[in-house]
XYZ file of N, CA and C in Angstrom:
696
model
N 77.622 153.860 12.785
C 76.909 153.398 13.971
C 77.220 154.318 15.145
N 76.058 154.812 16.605
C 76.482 155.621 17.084
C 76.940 155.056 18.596
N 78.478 155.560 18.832
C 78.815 154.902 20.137
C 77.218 155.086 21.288
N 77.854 154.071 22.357
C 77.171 154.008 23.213
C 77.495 154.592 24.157
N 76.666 155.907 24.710
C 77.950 156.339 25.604
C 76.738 156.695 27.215
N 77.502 156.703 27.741
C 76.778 157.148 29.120
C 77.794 157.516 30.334
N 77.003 158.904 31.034
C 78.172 160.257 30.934
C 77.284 159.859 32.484
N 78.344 159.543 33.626
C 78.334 160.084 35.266
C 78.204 161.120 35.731
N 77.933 161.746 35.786
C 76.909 163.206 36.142
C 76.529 163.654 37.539
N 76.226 165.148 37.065
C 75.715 165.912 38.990
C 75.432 166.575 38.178
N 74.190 167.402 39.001
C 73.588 168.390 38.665
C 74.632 169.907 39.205
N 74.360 170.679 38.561
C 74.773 172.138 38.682
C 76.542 171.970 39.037
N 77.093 170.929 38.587
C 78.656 171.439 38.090
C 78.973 171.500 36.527
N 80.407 172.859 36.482
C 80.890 172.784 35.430
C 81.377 172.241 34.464
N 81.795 170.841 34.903
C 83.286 169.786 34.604
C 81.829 169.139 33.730
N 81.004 168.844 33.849
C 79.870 167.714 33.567
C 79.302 168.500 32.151
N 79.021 169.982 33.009
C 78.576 170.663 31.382
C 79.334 170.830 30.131
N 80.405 171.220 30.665
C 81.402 171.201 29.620
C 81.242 169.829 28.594
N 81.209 168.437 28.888
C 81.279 167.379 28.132
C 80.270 167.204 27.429
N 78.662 167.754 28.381
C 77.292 167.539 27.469
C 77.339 168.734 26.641
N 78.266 169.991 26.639
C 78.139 170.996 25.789
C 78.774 169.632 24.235
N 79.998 169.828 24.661
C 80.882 168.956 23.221
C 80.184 168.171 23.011
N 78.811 166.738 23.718
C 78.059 166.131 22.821
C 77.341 166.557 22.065
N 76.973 167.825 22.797
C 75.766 168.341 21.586
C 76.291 168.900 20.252
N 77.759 169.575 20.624
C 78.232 170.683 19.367
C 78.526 169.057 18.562
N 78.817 167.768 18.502
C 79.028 166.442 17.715
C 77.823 166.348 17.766
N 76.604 166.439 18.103
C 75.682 165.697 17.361
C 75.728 164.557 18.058
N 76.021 163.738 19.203
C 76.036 162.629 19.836
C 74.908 162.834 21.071
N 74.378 161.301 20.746
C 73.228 161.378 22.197
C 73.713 160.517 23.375
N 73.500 160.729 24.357
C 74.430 159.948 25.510
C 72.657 159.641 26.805
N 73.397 158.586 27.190
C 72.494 158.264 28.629
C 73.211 159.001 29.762
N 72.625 159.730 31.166
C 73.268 159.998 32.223
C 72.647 159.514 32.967
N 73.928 159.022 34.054
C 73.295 158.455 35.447
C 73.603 159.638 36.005
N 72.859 159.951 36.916
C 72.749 161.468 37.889
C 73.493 160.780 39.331
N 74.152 161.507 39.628
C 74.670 161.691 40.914
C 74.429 161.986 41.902
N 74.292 162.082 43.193
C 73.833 162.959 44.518
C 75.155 163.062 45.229
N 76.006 163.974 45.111
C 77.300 164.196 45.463
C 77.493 164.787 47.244
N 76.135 165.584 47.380
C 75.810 165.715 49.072
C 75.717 164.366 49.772
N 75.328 163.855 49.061
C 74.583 161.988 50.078
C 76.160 161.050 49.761
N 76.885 161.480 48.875
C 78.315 160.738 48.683
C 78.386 159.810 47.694
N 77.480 159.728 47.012
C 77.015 158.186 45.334
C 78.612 158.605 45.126
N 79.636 159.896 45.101
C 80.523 159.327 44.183
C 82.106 158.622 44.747
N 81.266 158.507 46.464
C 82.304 157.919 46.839
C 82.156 155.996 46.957
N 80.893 155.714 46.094
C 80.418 154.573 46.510
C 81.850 154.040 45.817
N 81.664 152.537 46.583
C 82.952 151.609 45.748
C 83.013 151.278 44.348
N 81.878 150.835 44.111
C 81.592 150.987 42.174
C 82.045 151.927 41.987
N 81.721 153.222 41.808
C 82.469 154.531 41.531
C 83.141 154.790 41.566
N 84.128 154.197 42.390
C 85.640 154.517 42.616
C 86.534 153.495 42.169
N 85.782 152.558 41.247
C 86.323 151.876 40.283
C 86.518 152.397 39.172
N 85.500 152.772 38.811
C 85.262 153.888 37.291
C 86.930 155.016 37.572
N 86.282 155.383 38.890
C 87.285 157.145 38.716
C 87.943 156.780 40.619
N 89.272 156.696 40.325
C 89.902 156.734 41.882
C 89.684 158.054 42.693
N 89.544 159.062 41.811
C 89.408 160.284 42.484
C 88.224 160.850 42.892
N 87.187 160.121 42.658
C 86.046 160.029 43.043
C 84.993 161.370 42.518
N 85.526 161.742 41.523
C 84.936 162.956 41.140
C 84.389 162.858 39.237
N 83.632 163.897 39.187
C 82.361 163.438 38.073
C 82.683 164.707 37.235
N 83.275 164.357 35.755
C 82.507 163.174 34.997
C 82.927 162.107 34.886
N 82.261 160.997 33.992
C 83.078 159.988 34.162
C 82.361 159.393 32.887
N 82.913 159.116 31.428
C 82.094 158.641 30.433
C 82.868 157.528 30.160
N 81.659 156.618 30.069
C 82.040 155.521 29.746
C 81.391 155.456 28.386
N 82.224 155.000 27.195
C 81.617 155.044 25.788
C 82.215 153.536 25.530
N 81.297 153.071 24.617
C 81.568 151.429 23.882
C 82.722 150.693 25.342
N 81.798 150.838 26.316
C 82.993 150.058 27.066
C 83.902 150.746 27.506
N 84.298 151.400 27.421
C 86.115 152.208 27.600
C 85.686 153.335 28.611
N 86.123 153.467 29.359
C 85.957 154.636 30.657
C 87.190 155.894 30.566
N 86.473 156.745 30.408
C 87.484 158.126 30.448
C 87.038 158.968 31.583
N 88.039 159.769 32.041
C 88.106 160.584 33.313
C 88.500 161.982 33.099
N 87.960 163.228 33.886
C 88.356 164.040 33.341
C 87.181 164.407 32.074
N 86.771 166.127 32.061
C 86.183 166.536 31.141
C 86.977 166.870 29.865
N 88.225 167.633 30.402
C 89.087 168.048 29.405
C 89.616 166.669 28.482
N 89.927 165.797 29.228
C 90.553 164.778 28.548
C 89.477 163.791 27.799
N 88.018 163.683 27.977
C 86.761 162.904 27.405
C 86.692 164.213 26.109
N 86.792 165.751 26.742
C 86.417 165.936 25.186
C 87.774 165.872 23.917
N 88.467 166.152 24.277
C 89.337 165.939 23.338
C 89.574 164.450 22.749
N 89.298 163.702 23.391
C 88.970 161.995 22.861
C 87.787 162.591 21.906
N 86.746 163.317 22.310
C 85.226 162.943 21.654
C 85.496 163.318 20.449
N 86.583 164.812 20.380
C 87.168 165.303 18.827
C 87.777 164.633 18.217
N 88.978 163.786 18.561
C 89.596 162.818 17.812
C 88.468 162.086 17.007
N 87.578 161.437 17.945
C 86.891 160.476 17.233
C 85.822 160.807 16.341
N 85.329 162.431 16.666
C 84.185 162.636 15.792
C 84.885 163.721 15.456
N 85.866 164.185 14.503
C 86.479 165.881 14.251
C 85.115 166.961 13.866
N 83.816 166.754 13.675
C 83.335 167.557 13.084
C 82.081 167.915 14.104
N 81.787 168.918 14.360
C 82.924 170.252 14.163
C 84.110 170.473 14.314
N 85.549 170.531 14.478
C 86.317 170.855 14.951
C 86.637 171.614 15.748
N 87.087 171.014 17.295
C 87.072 171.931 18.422
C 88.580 171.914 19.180
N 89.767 171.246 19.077
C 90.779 171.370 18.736
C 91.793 171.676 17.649
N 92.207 173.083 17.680
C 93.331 172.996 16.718
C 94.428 172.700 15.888
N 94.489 172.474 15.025
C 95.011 171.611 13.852
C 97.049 172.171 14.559
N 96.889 173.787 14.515
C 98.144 174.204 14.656
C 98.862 173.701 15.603
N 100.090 172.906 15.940
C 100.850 172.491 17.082
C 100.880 173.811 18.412
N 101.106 175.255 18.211
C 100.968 175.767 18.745
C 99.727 176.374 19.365
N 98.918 176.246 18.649
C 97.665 176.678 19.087
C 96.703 175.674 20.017
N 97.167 174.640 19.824
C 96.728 173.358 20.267
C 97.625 173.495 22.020
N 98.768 174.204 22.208
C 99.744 174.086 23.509
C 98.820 175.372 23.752
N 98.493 176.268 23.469
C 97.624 177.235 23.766
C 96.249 176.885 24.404
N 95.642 175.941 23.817
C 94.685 175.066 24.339
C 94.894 174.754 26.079
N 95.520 174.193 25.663
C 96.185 173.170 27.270
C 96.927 174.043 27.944
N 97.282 175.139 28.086
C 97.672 176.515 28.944
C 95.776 176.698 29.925
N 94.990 177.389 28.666
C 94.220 177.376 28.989
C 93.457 176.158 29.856
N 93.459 175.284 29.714
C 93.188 173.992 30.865
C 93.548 174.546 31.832
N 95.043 174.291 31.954
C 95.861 174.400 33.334
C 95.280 175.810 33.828
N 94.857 176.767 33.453
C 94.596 177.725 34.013
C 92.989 177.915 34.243
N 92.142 177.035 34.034
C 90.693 176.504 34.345
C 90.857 175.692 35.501
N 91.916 174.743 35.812
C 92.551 174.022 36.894
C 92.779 174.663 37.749
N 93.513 175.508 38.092
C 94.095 176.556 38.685
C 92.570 177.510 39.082
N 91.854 178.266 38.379
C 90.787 178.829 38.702
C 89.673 178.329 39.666
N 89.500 176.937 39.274
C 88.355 175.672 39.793
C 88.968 175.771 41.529
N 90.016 175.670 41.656
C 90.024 175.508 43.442
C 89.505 176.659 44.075
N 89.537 177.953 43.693
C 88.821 178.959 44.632
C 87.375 178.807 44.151
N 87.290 178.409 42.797
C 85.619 178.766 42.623
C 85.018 177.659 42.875
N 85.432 176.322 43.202
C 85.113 174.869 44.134
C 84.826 175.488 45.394
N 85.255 176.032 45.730
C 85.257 176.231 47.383
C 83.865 177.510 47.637
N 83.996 178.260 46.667
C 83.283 179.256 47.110
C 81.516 178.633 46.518
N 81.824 178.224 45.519
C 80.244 177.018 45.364
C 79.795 176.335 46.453
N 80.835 175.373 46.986
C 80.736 174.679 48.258
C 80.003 175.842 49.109
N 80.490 176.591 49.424
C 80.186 177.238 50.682
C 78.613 177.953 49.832
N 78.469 178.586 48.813
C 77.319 179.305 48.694
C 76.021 178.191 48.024
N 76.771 176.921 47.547
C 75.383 175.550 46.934
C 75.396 174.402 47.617
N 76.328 174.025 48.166
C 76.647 172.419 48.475
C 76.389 172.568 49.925
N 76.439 173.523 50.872
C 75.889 173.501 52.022
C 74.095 173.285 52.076
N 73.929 174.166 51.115
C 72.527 174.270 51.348
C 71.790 173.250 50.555
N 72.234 172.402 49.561
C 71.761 171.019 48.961
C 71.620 170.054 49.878
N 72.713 169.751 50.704
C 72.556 169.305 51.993
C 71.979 169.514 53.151
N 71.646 170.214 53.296
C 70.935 171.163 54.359
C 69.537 171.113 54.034
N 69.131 171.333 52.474
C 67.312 171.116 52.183
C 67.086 169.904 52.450
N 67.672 169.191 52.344
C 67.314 167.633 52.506
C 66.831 167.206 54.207
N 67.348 168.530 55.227
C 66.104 168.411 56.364
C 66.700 166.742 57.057
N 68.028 166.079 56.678
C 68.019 164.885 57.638
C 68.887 165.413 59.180
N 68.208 164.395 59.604
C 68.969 164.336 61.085
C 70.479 163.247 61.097
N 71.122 163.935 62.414
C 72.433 163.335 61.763
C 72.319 162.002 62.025
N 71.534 161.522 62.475
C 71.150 159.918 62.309
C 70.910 159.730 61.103
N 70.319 160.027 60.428
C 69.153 159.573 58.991
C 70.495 159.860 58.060
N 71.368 161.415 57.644
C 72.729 161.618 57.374
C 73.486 160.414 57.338
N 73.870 159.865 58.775
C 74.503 159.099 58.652
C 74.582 157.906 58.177
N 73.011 157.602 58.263
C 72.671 155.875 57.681
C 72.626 156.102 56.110
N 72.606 157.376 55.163
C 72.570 157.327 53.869
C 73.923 157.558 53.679
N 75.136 158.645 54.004
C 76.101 158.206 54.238
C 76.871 156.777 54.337
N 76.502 156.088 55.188
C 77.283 155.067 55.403
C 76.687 154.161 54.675
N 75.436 153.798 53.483
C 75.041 152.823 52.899
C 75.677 153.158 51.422
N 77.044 154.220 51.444
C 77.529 154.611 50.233
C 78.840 154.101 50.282
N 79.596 154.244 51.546
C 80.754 154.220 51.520
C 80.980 153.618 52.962
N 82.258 153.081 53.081
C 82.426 152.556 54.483
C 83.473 153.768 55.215
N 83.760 154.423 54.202
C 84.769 155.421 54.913
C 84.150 156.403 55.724
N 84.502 156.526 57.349
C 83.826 157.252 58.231
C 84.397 158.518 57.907
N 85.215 158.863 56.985
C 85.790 160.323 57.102
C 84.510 161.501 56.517
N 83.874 160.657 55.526
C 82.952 161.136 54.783
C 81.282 161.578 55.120
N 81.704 160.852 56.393
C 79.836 160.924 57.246
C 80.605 162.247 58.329
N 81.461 162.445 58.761
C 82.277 163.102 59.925
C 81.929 164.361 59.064
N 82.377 164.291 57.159
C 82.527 165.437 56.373
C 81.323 166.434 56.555
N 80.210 165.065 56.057
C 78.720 165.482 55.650
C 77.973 166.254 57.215
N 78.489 165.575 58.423
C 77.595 166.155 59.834
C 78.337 167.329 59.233
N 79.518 167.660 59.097
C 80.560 168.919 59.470
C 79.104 170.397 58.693
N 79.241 169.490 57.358
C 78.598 170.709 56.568
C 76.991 170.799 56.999
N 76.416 170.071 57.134
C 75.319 170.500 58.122
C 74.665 170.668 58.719
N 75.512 170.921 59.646
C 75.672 171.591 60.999
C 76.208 173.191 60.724
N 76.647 173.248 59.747
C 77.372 175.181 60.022
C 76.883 175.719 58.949
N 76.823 176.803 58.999
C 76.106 177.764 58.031
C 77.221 178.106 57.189
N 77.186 178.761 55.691
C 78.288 179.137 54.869
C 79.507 180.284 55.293
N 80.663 180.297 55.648
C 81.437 181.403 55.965
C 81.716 182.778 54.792
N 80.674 183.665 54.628
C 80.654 184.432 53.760
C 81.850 185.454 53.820
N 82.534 185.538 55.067
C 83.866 185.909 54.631
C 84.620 185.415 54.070
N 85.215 184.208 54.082
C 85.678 183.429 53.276
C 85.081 183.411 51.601
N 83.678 183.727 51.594
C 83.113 183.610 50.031
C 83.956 184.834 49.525
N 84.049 186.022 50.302
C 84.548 187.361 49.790
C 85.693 187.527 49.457
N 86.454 187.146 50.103
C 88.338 186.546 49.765
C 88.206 185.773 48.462
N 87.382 184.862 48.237
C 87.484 183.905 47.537
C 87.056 184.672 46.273
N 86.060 185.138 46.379
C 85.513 186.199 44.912
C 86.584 187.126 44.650
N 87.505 188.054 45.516
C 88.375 189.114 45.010
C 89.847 187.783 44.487
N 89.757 186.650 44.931
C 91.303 186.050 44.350
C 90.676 185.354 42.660
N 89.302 185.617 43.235
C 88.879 184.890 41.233
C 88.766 186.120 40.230
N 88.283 187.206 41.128
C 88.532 188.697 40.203
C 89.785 188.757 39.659
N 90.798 188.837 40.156
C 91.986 188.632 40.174
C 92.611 187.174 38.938
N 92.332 186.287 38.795
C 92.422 185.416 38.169
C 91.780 185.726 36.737
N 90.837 186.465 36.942
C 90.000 186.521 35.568
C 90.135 188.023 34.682
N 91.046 188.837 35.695
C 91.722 189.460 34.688
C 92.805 189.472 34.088
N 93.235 188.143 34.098
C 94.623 187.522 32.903
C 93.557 187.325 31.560
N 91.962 186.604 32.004
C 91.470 186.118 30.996
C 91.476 187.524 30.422
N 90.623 188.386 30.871
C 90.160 189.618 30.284
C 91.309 190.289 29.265
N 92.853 190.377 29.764
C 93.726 190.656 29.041
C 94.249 190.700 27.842
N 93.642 188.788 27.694
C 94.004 187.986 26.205
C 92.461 188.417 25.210
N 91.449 188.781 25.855
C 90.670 189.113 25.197
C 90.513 190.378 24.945
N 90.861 191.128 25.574
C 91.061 192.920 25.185
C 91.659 193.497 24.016
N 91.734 192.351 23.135
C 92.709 192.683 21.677
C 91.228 192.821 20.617
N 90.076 192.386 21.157
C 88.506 192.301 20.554
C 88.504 190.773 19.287
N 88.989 190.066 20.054
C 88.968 188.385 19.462
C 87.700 188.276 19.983
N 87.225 187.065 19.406
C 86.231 186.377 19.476
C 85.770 185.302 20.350
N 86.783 184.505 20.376
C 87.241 183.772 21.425
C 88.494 183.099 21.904
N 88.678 182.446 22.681
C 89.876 182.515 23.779
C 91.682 182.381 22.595
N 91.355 181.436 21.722
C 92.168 181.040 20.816
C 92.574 181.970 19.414
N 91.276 182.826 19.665
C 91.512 184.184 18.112
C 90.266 184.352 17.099
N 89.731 183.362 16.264
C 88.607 183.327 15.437
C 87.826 182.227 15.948
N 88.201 181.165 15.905
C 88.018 180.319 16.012
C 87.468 179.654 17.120
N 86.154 179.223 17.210
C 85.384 178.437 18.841
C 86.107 177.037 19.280
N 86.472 176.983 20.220
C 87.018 175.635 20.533
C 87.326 174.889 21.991
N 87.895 173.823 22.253
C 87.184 173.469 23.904
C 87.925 174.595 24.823
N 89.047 175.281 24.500
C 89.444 176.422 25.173
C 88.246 177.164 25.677
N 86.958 177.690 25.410
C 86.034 178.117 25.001
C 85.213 177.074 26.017
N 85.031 176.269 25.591
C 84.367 175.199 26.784
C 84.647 174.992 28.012
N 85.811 175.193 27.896
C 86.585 174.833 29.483
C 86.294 175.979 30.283
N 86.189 176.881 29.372
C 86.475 178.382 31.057
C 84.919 178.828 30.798
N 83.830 178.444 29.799
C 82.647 179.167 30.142
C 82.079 178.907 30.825
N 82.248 177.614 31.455
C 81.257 176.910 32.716
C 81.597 177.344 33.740
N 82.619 178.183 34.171
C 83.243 178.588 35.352
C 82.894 179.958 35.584
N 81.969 180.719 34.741
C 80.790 181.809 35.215
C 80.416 182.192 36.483
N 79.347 181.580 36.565
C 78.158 181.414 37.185
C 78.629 181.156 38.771
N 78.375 182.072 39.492
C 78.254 180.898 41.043
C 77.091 180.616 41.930
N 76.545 182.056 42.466
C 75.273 181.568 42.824
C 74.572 182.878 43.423
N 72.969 183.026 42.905
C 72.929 184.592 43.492
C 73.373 185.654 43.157
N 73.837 186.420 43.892
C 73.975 188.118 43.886
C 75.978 187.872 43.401
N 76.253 186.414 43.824
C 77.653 186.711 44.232
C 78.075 185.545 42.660
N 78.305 186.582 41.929
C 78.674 185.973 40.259
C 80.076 186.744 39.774
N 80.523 186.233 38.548
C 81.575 186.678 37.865
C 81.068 187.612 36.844
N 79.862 188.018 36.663
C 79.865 188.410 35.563
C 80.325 189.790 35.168
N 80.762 190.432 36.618
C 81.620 191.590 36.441
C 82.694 191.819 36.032
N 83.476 190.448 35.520
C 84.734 190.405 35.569
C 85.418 191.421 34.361
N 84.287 191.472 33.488
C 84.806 192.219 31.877
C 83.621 191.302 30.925
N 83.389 192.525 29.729
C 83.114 191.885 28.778
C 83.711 190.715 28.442
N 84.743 189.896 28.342
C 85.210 189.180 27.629
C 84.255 187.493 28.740
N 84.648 187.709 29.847
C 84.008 186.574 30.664
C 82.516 186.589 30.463
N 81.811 187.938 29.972
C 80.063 187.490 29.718
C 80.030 187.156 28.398
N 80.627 187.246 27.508
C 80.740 186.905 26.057
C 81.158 185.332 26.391
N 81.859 184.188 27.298
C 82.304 183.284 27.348
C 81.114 182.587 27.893
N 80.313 183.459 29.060
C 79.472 183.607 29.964
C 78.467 182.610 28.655
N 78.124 183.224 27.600
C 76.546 182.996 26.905
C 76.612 181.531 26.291
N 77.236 181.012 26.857
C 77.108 179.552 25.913
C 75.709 178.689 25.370
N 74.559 179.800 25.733
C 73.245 178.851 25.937
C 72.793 178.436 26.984
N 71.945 177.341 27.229
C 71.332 176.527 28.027
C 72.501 175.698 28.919
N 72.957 175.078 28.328
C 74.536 173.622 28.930
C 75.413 174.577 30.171
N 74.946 176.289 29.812
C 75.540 176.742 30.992
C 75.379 177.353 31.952
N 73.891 177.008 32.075
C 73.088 177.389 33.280
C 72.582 176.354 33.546
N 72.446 175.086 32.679
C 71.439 174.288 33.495
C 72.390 173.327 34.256
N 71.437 172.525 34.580
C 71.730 171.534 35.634
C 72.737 170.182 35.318
């Protein structure tokens, strides 16, 4: 019988693709509720029942709520092993979860530099006045920090110096990846495809002219995952 699952969602982040990549490589079909993360849906109070941290994904399967992409897919392998996308080897498996922590570690400069080159201007097409802002704002959340957030962003245009700092400290970050792949492996773990592989290919892409894909062969080879890593 096939769980019931339905996956909390936003359009054009990584953390979200990553999980609909692993449904598809299982063969599992899921419902998504879509998000509007500019207007604040994920700070509503329902939502922050699901996830305290107020951030997406958020799958809820047969009832049971998991948080975290890394941690929903490795549940999704336990429960469905086939394909196999965690490693059997104890060590290769701590190899895995290096790689996390260092997708963790990557995500705060390339959070910020998205922010500044997508999330301004998602907010910004939407054309409200900070009246109209504020009344969709505040019919999400009661917390005024979050309407104070939303005038902040727009109202100012993106600080593209700041994008430029931010691109040379991810250059920088992504030639540790390039390193482990310069031996001409396949992928991140050696032969073998696995959420190691999931976790850092969604973290590509940023926006425009201003991308990773210079980083080395090894990041556009991680880069091609298909469709799940360009779309929405």
């Amino acid at each position: 019988m096939s769980p019931d699952i339905l996956l909390h969602d936003a359009a054009g982040l990584p953390s979200p693709r990553r999980v609909r990549f692993c449904l598809a490589e299982k063969g599992l079909s899921w419902r998504s509720r879509w998000l509007n993360l500019a207007l604040m849906d994920q700070k509503r109070p329902d939502f922050l029942q699901l996830n305290p941290t107020g951030q997406v994904p958020v799958m809820v399967i047969d009832g049971s709520v998991i948080c975290d992409s890394h941690a929903i897919n490795e549940y999704l392998d336990t429960l469905y092993p086939q394909p196999r996308l965690v490693p059997e080897d104890p060590l290769a498996r701590a190899r895995m979860r290096e790689w996390f922590a260092f997708e963790g570690d990557f995500a705060n400069p390339f959070r910020e530099a998205s922010y500044q080159l997508g999330g301004k201007a998602r907010l910004q097409r939407l054309a409200l006045t900070p009246e109209a802002l504020r009344k969709e704002i505040r019919a999400r959340t009661p917390n005024s920090a979050y309407d104070r957030f939303a005038q902040q962003v727009n109202a100012t245009p993106p600080d593209m110096a700041l994008v430029a700092d931010l691109l040379l400290i991810l250059h920088e970050k992504m030639a540790g990846l390039e390193r482990t792949l310069d031996d001409g492996r396949d992928w991140v773990l050696g032969s073998g495809f696995s959420l190691a592989d999931i976790a850092l290919g969604f973290r590509q892409p940023l926006s425009g002219r201003h991308r990773l894909d210079g980083a080395g062969p090894g990041a556009a080879r991680l880069g091609g995952l298909g469709p799940f890593a360009s779309g929405g």
